[in-house]
GROMACS .gro file of C-alpha atoms in nm:
model
  201
    1UNK     CA    1  -3.262   0.182  24.869
    2UNK     CA    2  -3.459  -0.082  25.047
    3UNK     CA    3  -3.820  -0.096  24.934
    4UNK     CA    4  -3.762   0.062  24.593
    5UNK     CA    5  -3.813  -0.105  24.257
    6UNK     CA    6  -3.502  -0.182  24.046
    7UNK     CA    7  -3.522  -0.250  23.672
    8UNK     CA    8  -3.250  -0.435  23.483
    9UNK     CA    9  -3.228  -0.386  23.104
   10UNK     CA   10  -3.063  -0.630  22.864
   11UNK     CA   11  -3.007  -0.448  22.534
   12UNK     CA   12  -2.765  -0.368  22.258
   13UNK     CA   13  -2.689  -0.019  22.131
   14UNK     CA   14  -2.998  -0.027  21.911
   15UNK     CA   15  -3.268  -0.233  22.084
   16UNK     CA   16  -3.373  -0.449  22.377
   17UNK     CA   17  -3.334  -0.824  22.340
   18UNK     CA   18  -3.516  -1.125  22.480
   19UNK     CA   19  -3.283  -1.244  22.755
   20UNK     CA   20  -3.231  -1.472  23.051
   21UNK     CA   21  -3.139  -1.295  23.377
   22UNK     CA   22  -2.901  -1.452  23.629
   23UNK     CA   23  -2.808  -1.370  23.989
   24UNK     CA   24  -2.482  -1.511  24.127
   25UNK     CA   25  -2.473  -1.759  23.838
   26UNK     CA   26  -2.829  -1.894  23.889
   27UNK     CA   27  -3.112  -1.832  23.643
   28UNK     CA   28  -3.384  -1.605  23.782
   29UNK     CA   29  -3.620  -1.585  23.487
   30UNK     CA   30  -3.650  -1.515  23.115
   31UNK     CA   31  -3.787  -1.184  22.994
   32UNK     CA   32  -3.905  -1.157  22.629
   33UNK     CA   33  -3.897  -0.776  22.644
   34UNK     CA   34  -3.534  -0.770  22.757
   35UNK     CA   35  -3.587  -0.599  23.095
   36UNK     CA   36  -3.659  -0.730  23.445
   37UNK     CA   37  -3.795  -0.536  23.744
   38UNK     CA   38  -3.726  -0.633  24.104
   39UNK     CA   39  -3.999  -0.489  24.327
   40UNK     CA   40  -3.931  -0.365  24.679
   41UNK     CA   41  -3.564  -0.461  24.688
   42UNK     CA   42  -3.405  -0.569  25.012
   43UNK     CA   43  -3.060  -0.671  25.135
   44UNK     CA   44  -3.125  -1.023  25.008
   45UNK     CA   45  -3.141  -0.891  24.651
   46UNK     CA   46  -2.776  -0.783  24.658
   47UNK     CA   47  -2.545  -0.979  24.427
   48UNK     CA   48  -2.395  -1.017  24.080
   49UNK     CA   49  -2.647  -0.988  23.798
   50UNK     CA   50  -2.602  -1.060  23.429
   51UNK     CA   51  -2.814  -1.137  23.126
   52UNK     CA   52  -2.775  -1.375  22.834
   53UNK     CA   53  -2.910  -1.348  22.481
   54UNK     CA   54  -2.909  -1.646  22.249
   55UNK     CA   55  -2.821  -1.425  21.952
   56UNK     CA   56  -2.562  -1.193  22.112
   57UNK     CA   57  -2.410  -1.386  22.398
   58UNK     CA   58  -2.360  -1.291  22.762
   59UNK     CA   59  -2.321  -0.952  22.927
   60UNK     CA   60  -2.059  -0.866  23.187
   61UNK     CA   61  -2.170  -0.917  23.547
   62UNK     CA   62  -2.279  -0.612  23.750
   63UNK     CA   63  -2.295  -0.585  24.128
   64UNK     CA   64  -2.616  -0.446  24.279
   65UNK     CA   65  -2.599  -0.323  24.634
   66UNK     CA   66  -2.903  -0.226  24.845
   67UNK     CA   67  -2.871   0.048  25.104
   68UNK     CA   68  -3.091   0.114  25.400
   69UNK     CA   69  -3.370   0.367  25.383
   70UNK     CA   70  -3.282   0.735  25.388
   71UNK     CA   71  -2.960   0.649  25.208
   72UNK     CA   72  -2.888   0.713  24.844
   73UNK     CA   73  -3.008   0.436  24.623
   74UNK     CA   74  -2.745   0.303  24.387
   75UNK     CA   75  -2.863   0.146  24.069
   76UNK     CA   76  -2.621  -0.005  23.828
   77UNK     CA   77  -2.753  -0.044  23.475
   78UNK     CA   78  -2.702  -0.377  23.313
   79UNK     CA   79  -2.626  -0.389  22.945
   80UNK     CA   80  -2.556  -0.672  22.710
   81UNK     CA   81  -2.218  -0.693  22.546
   82UNK     CA   82  -2.234  -0.958  22.277
   83UNK     CA   83  -1.962  -1.214  22.304
   84UNK     CA   84  -1.770  -1.259  21.986
   85UNK     CA   85  -1.618  -1.602  22.004
   86UNK     CA   86  -1.387  -1.693  21.723
   87UNK     CA   87  -1.484  -2.009  21.548
   88UNK     CA   88  -1.194  -2.244  21.515
   89UNK     CA   89  -1.189  -2.560  21.317
   90UNK     CA   90  -1.076  -2.882  21.485
   91UNK     CA   91  -0.765  -2.880  21.272
   92UNK     CA   92  -0.650  -2.552  21.433
   93UNK     CA   93  -0.572  -2.731  21.758
   94UNK     CA   94  -0.382  -3.012  21.598
   95UNK     CA   95  -0.005  -2.989  21.623
   96UNK     CA   96   0.171  -2.903  21.300
   97UNK     CA   97   0.286  -3.198  21.100
   98UNK     CA   98   0.633  -3.302  21.203
   99UNK     CA   99   0.900  -3.187  20.970
  100UNK     CA  100   1.113  -3.442  20.804
  101UNK     CA  101   1.339  -3.572  21.073
  102UNK     CA  102   1.711  -3.545  21.024
  103UNK     CA  103   1.882  -3.875  20.940
  104UNK     CA  104   2.014  -4.060  21.244
  105UNK     CA  105   2.371  -3.995  21.345
  106UNK     CA  106   2.471  -4.358  21.284
  107UNK     CA  107   2.359  -4.351  20.920
  108UNK     CA  108   2.542  -4.024  20.863
  109UNK     CA  109   2.861  -4.167  21.016
  110UNK     CA  110   2.842  -4.481  20.799
  111UNK     CA  111   2.797  -4.271  20.484
  112UNK     CA  112   3.105  -4.063  20.568
  113UNK     CA  113   3.312  -4.376  20.633
  114UNK     CA  114   3.205  -4.535  20.304
  115UNK     CA  115   3.312  -4.224  20.116
  116UNK     CA  116   3.635  -4.163  20.311
  117UNK     CA  117   3.778  -4.520  20.339
  118UNK     CA  118   3.871  -4.573  19.968
  119UNK     CA  119   4.064  -4.245  19.961
  120UNK     CA  120   4.242  -4.329  20.287
  121UNK     CA  121   4.341  -4.682  20.173
  122UNK     CA  122   4.459  -4.552  19.834
  123UNK     CA  123   4.673  -4.289  20.003
  124UNK     CA  124   4.835  -4.548  20.232
  125UNK     CA  125   4.917  -4.776  19.936
  126UNK     CA  126   5.069  -4.491  19.736
  127UNK     CA  127   5.286  -4.380  20.029
  128UNK     CA  128   5.400  -4.739  20.093
  129UNK     CA  129   5.494  -4.798  19.728
  130UNK     CA  130   5.674  -4.465  19.708
  131UNK     CA  131   5.885  -4.535  20.016
  132UNK     CA  132   5.993  -4.887  19.905
  133UNK     CA  133   6.074  -4.814  19.541
  134UNK     CA  134   6.446  -4.798  19.444
  135UNK     CA  135   6.556  -4.442  19.391
  136UNK     CA  136   6.728  -4.327  19.072
  137UNK     CA  137   7.025  -4.190  19.266
  138UNK     CA  138   7.100  -4.530  19.421
  139UNK     CA  139   7.102  -4.703  19.081
  140UNK     CA  140   7.320  -4.433  18.926
  141UNK     CA  141   7.569  -4.449  19.213
  142UNK     CA  142   7.589  -4.831  19.188
  143UNK     CA  143   7.643  -4.823  18.810
  144UNK     CA  144   7.897  -4.542  18.840
  145UNK     CA  145   8.099  -4.726  19.105
  146UNK     CA  146   8.096  -5.050  18.904
  147UNK     CA  147   8.198  -4.873  18.582
  148UNK     CA  148   8.473  -4.682  18.760
  149UNK     CA  149   8.608  -5.005  18.914
  150UNK     CA  150   8.613  -5.180  18.574
  151UNK     CA  151   8.781  -4.878  18.415
  152UNK     CA  152   9.049  -4.869  18.683
  153UNK     CA  153   9.115  -5.243  18.640
  154UNK     CA  154   9.147  -5.210  18.262
  155UNK     CA  155   9.362  -4.900  18.292
  156UNK     CA  156   9.591  -5.076  18.540
  157UNK     CA  157   9.632  -5.374  18.305
  158UNK     CA  158   9.712  -5.145  18.010
  159UNK     CA  159   9.965  -4.952  18.215
  160UNK     CA  160  10.138  -5.277  18.318
  161UNK     CA  161  10.167  -5.386  17.954
  162UNK     CA  162  10.303  -5.050  17.848
  163UNK     CA  163  10.557  -5.051  18.130
  164UNK     CA  164  10.675  -5.400  18.039
  165UNK     CA  165  10.713  -5.298  17.675
  166UNK     CA  166  10.908  -4.990  17.769
  167UNK     CA  167  11.135  -5.193  17.998
  168UNK     CA  168  11.201  -5.450  17.726
  169UNK     CA  169  11.272  -5.173  17.479
  170UNK     CA  170  11.527  -5.028  17.712
  171UNK     CA  171  11.686  -5.369  17.767
  172UNK     CA  172  11.700  -5.463  17.399
  173UNK     CA  173  11.780  -5.127  17.252
  174UNK     CA  174  11.582  -4.942  16.994
  175UNK     CA  175  11.504  -5.240  16.770
  176UNK     CA  176  11.252  -5.505  16.887
  177UNK     CA  177  10.949  -5.693  16.765
  178UNK     CA  178  10.628  -5.801  16.938
  179UNK     CA  179  10.528  -6.164  16.980
  180UNK     CA  180  10.207  -6.304  17.124
  181UNK     CA  181  10.214  -6.487  17.454
  182UNK     CA  182   9.942  -6.754  17.444
  183UNK     CA  183   9.907  -6.767  17.822
  184UNK     CA  184   9.827  -6.400  17.872
  185UNK     CA  185   9.697  -6.325  17.518
  186UNK     CA  186   9.902  -6.009  17.480
  187UNK     CA  187  10.203  -5.908  17.274
  188UNK     CA  188  10.539  -5.885  17.443
  189UNK     CA  189  10.852  -5.732  17.288
  190UNK     CA  190  11.126  -5.975  17.182
  191UNK     CA  191  11.482  -5.862  17.131
  192UNK     CA  192  11.632  -5.923  16.789
  193UNK     CA  193  11.973  -5.985  16.946
  194UNK     CA  194  11.863  -6.316  17.092
  195UNK     CA  195  11.804  -6.191  17.443
  196UNK     CA  196  11.441  -6.301  17.502
  197UNK     CA  197  11.297  -6.160  17.820
  198UNK     CA  198  11.158  -6.395  18.075
  199UNK     CA  199  10.782  -6.444  18.054
  200UNK     CA  200  10.583  -6.419  18.373
  201UNK     CA  201  10.418  -6.747  18.484
   0.00000   0.00000   0.00000
């Protein structure tokens, strides 16, 4: 109420503390006993009050309102709540050291190519050699055809000689002898009765 005295106390749970008192952020005065009395308050004394102790920190702000006379006086006690500020070392605000960066994409690609290229080139060479090599079936077929052709030629020549001998035997009868023809290097039958068959060529 206007005209009354208002006392502000700055204390902890156990004792009063020497403190600085502030109104609306401006220092009013310092009180060694930890309490301050405002005599004959008026409307101009309304505002936010707080106190500060060097050993315990700053209290929360409290609003003091002054009412006219014949109205109920409102007095808000002010107490000190020590501020507990955590001490942080300068290193706490530094960013964490960067982790080892991943290798660049280009280096990774080059490493993969160096490892992959020899295998790829070797595979191409093996496929190329395999496709151009002569197959065993082709060689066997060629040798078989050549052998069969030679066999047929020899067989045909033998059959001709046998047929000629049989024909001469029929012409000369059952008794004949073989003589060698120097031109054809084979033996031809010669009749003993003097009828010599004609030699070819």
